[in-house]
Amino acid sequence: FVWDIPFANKSPKLIRAVLGGWQLSGIFSAQSGTPINFTANGAALRAPGNTQRPNASGKPTVRGEIGPGKLYFDPSVFSAPAANTFGNMTRNDSTTGPGYTNLDGTMIKRFRFSERIGAEIRIDALNVTNSPNFVNPDGAFGSPTFGQVNATIGGERLVRFVARVTF
């Protein structure tokens, strides 16, 4: 979005110089989560170069809990496949991880000194709301952190101040 704030557009020159020339803009993103890649220990598979998957007796219930020791999904539907057999899950077929939302914004104040010369002061903010976005839970069956979300995707708030002269 881009919004040229219309304050003081038809005001006297001094008021327009102070209150006019402002612009707000931003980009909002919202995405669903990515599929969780469930894997299992392939030692008993005896098929080098292949990825072992666990067996699943149904679709796991998503609990949505985030953090160490908390389960994002119900792991009770998973079991280890029998020796020398592949698990019954296919790649990325069951559950998706946490979603992603982000808002980046910019606020600009423009100054006009003459028809050819102007200036601009701006503030750019990435991740305006400073909201964390989380990685997928651990999908490695048998891992001590199986089903847990223990990290965030980078993207903490970043603010940048800019001044420039245009001519």
PDB file of C-alpha atoms in Angstrom:
ATOM      1  CA  PHE A   1       0.000   0.000   0.000  1.00  0.00           C
ATOM      2  CA  VAL A   2       1.010   3.608  -0.592  1.00  0.00           C
ATOM      3  CA  TRP A   3      -0.850   6.530   0.988  1.00  0.00           C
ATOM      4  CA  ASP A   4       0.037  10.138   0.303  1.00  0.00           C
ATOM      5  CA  ILE A   5      -1.373  11.743   3.436  1.00  0.00           C
ATOM      6  CA  PRO A   6      -3.538  14.669   2.314  1.00  0.00           C
ATOM      7  CA  PHE A   7      -3.092  16.865   5.421  1.00  0.00           C
ATOM      8  CA  ALA A   8      -2.532  20.524   4.699  1.00  0.00           C
ATOM      9  CA  ASN A   9      -2.486  20.254   0.889  1.00  0.00           C
ATOM     10  CA  LYS A  10      -4.607  23.410   0.557  1.00  0.00           C
ATOM     11  CA  SER A  11      -3.240  25.245   3.595  1.00  0.00           C
ATOM     12  CA  PRO A  12      -0.986  28.314   3.700  1.00  0.00           C
ATOM     13  CA  LYS A  13       2.624  27.745   2.646  1.00  0.00           C
ATOM     14  CA  LEU A  14       4.112  27.542   6.166  1.00  0.00           C
ATOM     15  CA  ILE A  15       1.538  25.016   7.410  1.00  0.00           C
ATOM     16  CA  ARG A  16       1.875  22.997   4.188  1.00  0.00           C
ATOM     17  CA  ALA A  17       5.686  22.916   4.615  1.00  0.00           C
ATOM     18  CA  VAL A  18       5.341  21.390   8.093  1.00  0.00           C
ATOM     19  CA  LEU A  19       2.259  19.192   7.780  1.00  0.00           C
ATOM     20  CA  GLY A  20       2.273  18.391   4.053  1.00  0.00           C
ATOM     21  CA  GLY A  21       4.412  16.019   2.015  1.00  0.00           C
ATOM     22  CA  TRP A  22       3.970  12.925   4.187  1.00  0.00           C
ATOM     23  CA  GLN A  23       3.623   9.437   2.741  1.00  0.00           C
ATOM     24  CA  LEU A  24       3.056   6.036   4.376  1.00  0.00           C
ATOM     25  CA  SER A  25       3.715   2.779   2.548  1.00  0.00           C
ATOM     26  CA  GLY A  26       4.074  -0.841   3.442  1.00  0.00           C
ATOM     27  CA  ILE A  27       4.028  -4.470   2.459  1.00  0.00           C
ATOM     28  CA  PHE A  28       1.973  -7.037   4.382  1.00  0.00           C
ATOM     29  CA  SER A  29       2.632 -10.766   3.900  1.00  0.00           C
ATOM     30  CA  ALA A  30       0.626 -13.692   5.266  1.00  0.00           C
ATOM     31  CA  GLN A  31       1.424 -17.266   4.295  1.00  0.00           C
ATOM     32  CA  SER A  32       0.309 -20.673   5.435  1.00  0.00           C
ATOM     33  CA  GLY A  33       2.936 -22.994   6.855  1.00  0.00           C
ATOM     34  CA  THR A  34       5.169 -25.236   4.789  1.00  0.00           C
ATOM     35  CA  PRO A  35       4.843 -29.029   4.874  1.00  0.00           C
ATOM     36  CA  ILE A  36       6.691 -30.833   7.648  1.00  0.00           C
ATOM     37  CA  ASN A  37       9.225 -33.329   6.320  1.00  0.00           C
ATOM     38  CA  PHE A  38       8.776 -36.431   8.478  1.00  0.00           C
ATOM     39  CA  THR A  39      11.757 -38.795   8.476  1.00  0.00           C
ATOM     40  CA  ALA A  40      12.882 -41.828  10.460  1.00  0.00           C
ATOM     41  CA  ASN A  41      16.169 -43.600  11.115  1.00  0.00           C
ATOM     42  CA  GLY A  42      17.080 -45.495   7.949  1.00  0.00           C
ATOM     43  CA  ALA A  43      19.616 -47.918   9.493  1.00  0.00           C
ATOM     44  CA  ALA A  44      17.195 -50.896   9.398  1.00  0.00           C
ATOM     45  CA  LEU A  45      16.060 -50.044   5.850  1.00  0.00           C
ATOM     46  CA  ARG A  46      19.301 -51.280   4.224  1.00  0.00           C
ATOM     47  CA  ALA A  47      18.696 -49.165   1.123  1.00  0.00           C
ATOM     48  CA  PRO A  48      21.547 -46.641   0.853  1.00  0.00           C
ATOM     49  CA  GLY A  49      20.596 -43.266  -0.591  1.00  0.00           C
ATOM     50  CA  ASN A  50      16.908 -43.604   0.310  1.00  0.00           C
ATOM     51  CA  THR A  51      15.044 -41.632   2.954  1.00  0.00           C
ATOM     52  CA  GLN A  52      13.099 -43.582   5.528  1.00  0.00           C
ATOM     53  CA  ARG A  53       9.734 -42.267   6.695  1.00  0.00           C
ATOM     54  CA  PRO A  54       7.788 -43.327   9.792  1.00  0.00           C
ATOM     55  CA  ASN A  55       4.476 -45.160   9.739  1.00  0.00           C
ATOM     56  CA  ALA A  56       1.410 -43.043  10.522  1.00  0.00           C
ATOM     57  CA  SER A  57      -1.922 -44.433  11.709  1.00  0.00           C
ATOM     58  CA  GLY A  58      -3.731 -41.213  10.753  1.00  0.00           C
ATOM     59  CA  LYS A  59      -3.176 -37.510  10.417  1.00  0.00           C
ATOM     60  CA  PRO A  60      -1.644 -35.997  13.561  1.00  0.00           C
ATOM     61  CA  THR A  61      -3.701 -33.427  15.422  1.00  0.00           C
ATOM     62  CA  VAL A  62      -2.071 -29.994  15.355  1.00  0.00           C
ATOM     63  CA  ARG A  63      -1.832 -28.569  18.862  1.00  0.00           C
ATOM     64  CA  GLY A  64       0.044 -25.454  17.789  1.00  0.00           C
ATOM     65  CA  GLU A  65       2.191 -25.170  20.918  1.00  0.00           C
ATOM     66  CA  ILE A  66       5.535 -23.416  20.429  1.00  0.00           C
ATOM     67  CA  GLY A  67       8.701 -23.711  22.506  1.00  0.00           C
ATOM     68  CA  PRO A  68      10.997 -26.236  24.160  1.00  0.00           C
ATOM     69  CA  GLY A  69       9.140 -29.230  25.591  1.00  0.00           C
ATOM     70  CA  LYS A  70       5.845 -28.238  23.929  1.00  0.00           C
ATOM     71  CA  LEU A  71       4.401 -30.298  21.096  1.00  0.00           C
ATOM     72  CA  TYR A  72       3.232 -28.653  17.881  1.00  0.00           C
ATOM     73  CA  PHE A  73       1.477 -31.854  16.774  1.00  0.00           C
ATOM     74  CA  ASP A  74       0.382 -35.122  18.419  1.00  0.00           C
ATOM     75  CA  PRO A  75       3.228 -37.633  17.952  1.00  0.00           C
ATOM     76  CA  SER A  76       1.181 -40.646  19.110  1.00  0.00           C
ATOM     77  CA  VAL A  77       0.048 -41.494  15.547  1.00  0.00           C
ATOM     78  CA  PHE A  78       3.623 -42.276  14.449  1.00  0.00           C
ATOM     79  CA  SER A  79       5.503 -45.562  14.757  1.00  0.00           C
ATOM     80  CA  ALA A  80       8.746 -47.043  13.461  1.00  0.00           C
ATOM     81  CA  PRO A  81       8.472 -49.149  10.295  1.00  0.00           C
ATOM     82  CA  ALA A  82       9.426 -52.823  10.388  1.00  0.00           C
ATOM     83  CA  ALA A  83      12.994 -53.745   9.442  1.00  0.00           C
ATOM     84  CA  ASN A  84      13.729 -53.785   5.691  1.00  0.00           C
ATOM     85  CA  THR A  85      10.473 -51.961   4.831  1.00  0.00           C
ATOM     86  CA  PHE A  86       9.651 -48.379   3.995  1.00  0.00           C
ATOM     87  CA  GLY A  87       7.296 -46.427   6.254  1.00  0.00           C
ATOM     88  CA  ASN A  88       3.785 -45.738   4.945  1.00  0.00           C
ATOM     89  CA  MET A  89       4.149 -41.922   4.862  1.00  0.00           C
ATOM     90  CA  THR A  90       4.998 -40.100   1.678  1.00  0.00           C
ATOM     91  CA  ARG A  91       7.021 -36.935   1.487  1.00  0.00           C
ATOM     92  CA  ASN A  92       5.223 -33.777   2.754  1.00  0.00           C
ATOM     93  CA  ASP A  93       1.793 -35.445   2.853  1.00  0.00           C
ATOM     94  CA  SER A  94       0.548 -34.941   6.350  1.00  0.00           C
ATOM     95  CA  THR A  95       0.856 -31.678   8.262  1.00  0.00           C
ATOM     96  CA  THR A  96       2.042 -28.106   7.757  1.00  0.00           C
ATOM     97  CA  GLY A  97       4.098 -26.038  10.151  1.00  0.00           C
ATOM     98  CA  PRO A  98       3.403 -22.600  11.620  1.00  0.00           C
ATOM     99  CA  GLY A  99       2.281 -19.823   9.280  1.00  0.00           C
ATOM    100  CA  TYR A 100       4.181 -16.639   8.510  1.00  0.00           C
ATOM    101  CA  THR A 101       3.028 -13.015   8.822  1.00  0.00           C
ATOM    102  CA  ASN A 102       5.050  -9.853   8.381  1.00  0.00           C
ATOM    103  CA  LEU A 103       4.532  -6.100   7.951  1.00  0.00           C
ATOM    104  CA  ASP A 104       7.234  -3.826   6.543  1.00  0.00           C
ATOM    105  CA  GLY A 105       6.591  -0.086   6.485  1.00  0.00           C
ATOM    106  CA  THR A 106       8.006   3.251   5.405  1.00  0.00           C
ATOM    107  CA  MET A 107       7.195   6.807   6.435  1.00  0.00           C
ATOM    108  CA  ILE A 108       8.492   9.619   4.215  1.00  0.00           C
ATOM    109  CA  LYS A 109       8.511  13.432   4.591  1.00  0.00           C
ATOM    110  CA  ARG A 110       9.262  15.284   1.348  1.00  0.00           C
ATOM    111  CA  PHE A 111      10.468  18.874   1.152  1.00  0.00           C
ATOM    112  CA  ARG A 112      10.392  21.040  -1.975  1.00  0.00           C
ATOM    113  CA  PHE A 113      12.883  23.966  -2.018  1.00  0.00           C
ATOM    114  CA  SER A 114      12.405  24.905  -5.639  1.00  0.00           C
ATOM    115  CA  GLU A 115      10.989  23.317  -8.764  1.00  0.00           C
ATOM    116  CA  ARG A 116      14.215  21.341  -9.253  1.00  0.00           C
ATOM    117  CA  ILE A 117      15.605  20.859  -5.730  1.00  0.00           C
ATOM    118  CA  GLY A 118      13.998  18.869  -2.956  1.00  0.00           C
ATOM    119  CA  ALA A 119      14.816  16.628  -0.025  1.00  0.00           C
ATOM    120  CA  GLU A 120      13.411  13.533   1.603  1.00  0.00           C
ATOM    121  CA  ILE A 121      13.642  12.118   5.118  1.00  0.00           C
ATOM    122  CA  ARG A 122      12.409   8.579   5.542  1.00  0.00           C
ATOM    123  CA  ILE A 123      12.154   5.821   8.105  1.00  0.00           C
ATOM    124  CA  ASP A 124      12.064   2.225   6.850  1.00  0.00           C
ATOM    125  CA  ALA A 125      11.057  -0.492   9.287  1.00  0.00           C
ATOM    126  CA  LEU A 126      11.253  -4.203   8.515  1.00  0.00           C
ATOM    127  CA  ASN A 127       8.984  -6.359  10.706  1.00  0.00           C
ATOM    128  CA  VAL A 128       7.169  -3.323  12.133  1.00  0.00           C
ATOM    129  CA  THR A 129       5.247  -5.388  14.700  1.00  0.00           C
ATOM    130  CA  ASN A 130       8.417  -7.267  15.777  1.00  0.00           C
ATOM    131  CA  SER A 131       6.441 -10.532  15.614  1.00  0.00           C
ATOM    132  CA  PRO A 132       8.355 -13.812  15.663  1.00  0.00           C
ATOM    133  CA  ASN A 133       7.905 -16.345  12.870  1.00  0.00           C
ATOM    134  CA  PHE A 134       8.754 -19.937  13.676  1.00  0.00           C
ATOM    135  CA  VAL A 135      10.497 -22.742  11.796  1.00  0.00           C
ATOM    136  CA  ASN A 136       8.783 -26.085  11.227  1.00  0.00           C
ATOM    137  CA  PRO A 137       8.764 -28.524  14.123  1.00  0.00           C
ATOM    138  CA  ASP A 138      11.350 -31.300  14.236  1.00  0.00           C
ATOM    139  CA  GLY A 139      10.026 -34.048  11.954  1.00  0.00           C
ATOM    140  CA  ALA A 140      12.722 -36.651  12.708  1.00  0.00           C
ATOM    141  CA  PHE A 141      10.867 -39.568  14.327  1.00  0.00           C
ATOM    142  CA  GLY A 142      12.857 -40.825  17.322  1.00  0.00           C
ATOM    143  CA  SER A 143      14.554 -37.485  17.949  1.00  0.00           C
ATOM    144  CA  PRO A 144      14.235 -36.152  21.513  1.00  0.00           C
ATOM    145  CA  THR A 145      12.722 -32.947  20.081  1.00  0.00           C
ATOM    146  CA  PHE A 146      10.314 -34.701  17.674  1.00  0.00           C
ATOM    147  CA  GLY A 147       7.237 -32.474  17.259  1.00  0.00           C
ATOM    148  CA  GLN A 148       8.771 -29.420  18.938  1.00  0.00           C
ATOM    149  CA  VAL A 149       9.299 -25.948  17.475  1.00  0.00           C
ATOM    150  CA  ASN A 150      12.494 -24.590  19.013  1.00  0.00           C
ATOM    151  CA  ALA A 151      13.657 -21.783  16.713  1.00  0.00           C
ATOM    152  CA  THR A 152      12.500 -18.722  14.847  1.00  0.00           C
ATOM    153  CA  ILE A 153      13.069 -17.612  11.302  1.00  0.00           C
ATOM    154  CA  GLY A 154      15.360 -14.594  11.291  1.00  0.00           C
ATOM    155  CA  GLY A 155      13.674 -11.260  10.862  1.00  0.00           C
ATOM    156  CA  GLU A 156      13.735  -9.235  14.035  1.00  0.00           C
ATOM    157  CA  ARG A 157      12.756  -5.593  13.663  1.00  0.00           C
ATOM    158  CA  LEU A 158      15.195  -3.473  11.684  1.00  0.00           C
ATOM    159  CA  VAL A 159      14.824   0.308  11.417  1.00  0.00           C
ATOM    160  CA  ARG A 160      16.740   2.453   8.932  1.00  0.00           C
ATOM    161  CA  PHE A 161      16.833   6.254   8.767  1.00  0.00           C
ATOM    162  CA  VAL A 162      17.560   7.887   5.400  1.00  0.00           C
ATOM    163  CA  ALA A 163      18.025  11.476   4.222  1.00  0.00           C
ATOM    164  CA  ARG A 164      18.543  12.412   0.597  1.00  0.00           C
ATOM    165  CA  VAL A 165      18.621  15.461  -1.627  1.00  0.00           C
ATOM    166  CA  THR A 166      16.991  15.357  -5.063  1.00  0.00           C
ATOM    167  CA  PHE A 167      17.858  17.676  -7.937  1.00  0.00           C
TER     168      PHE A 167
END
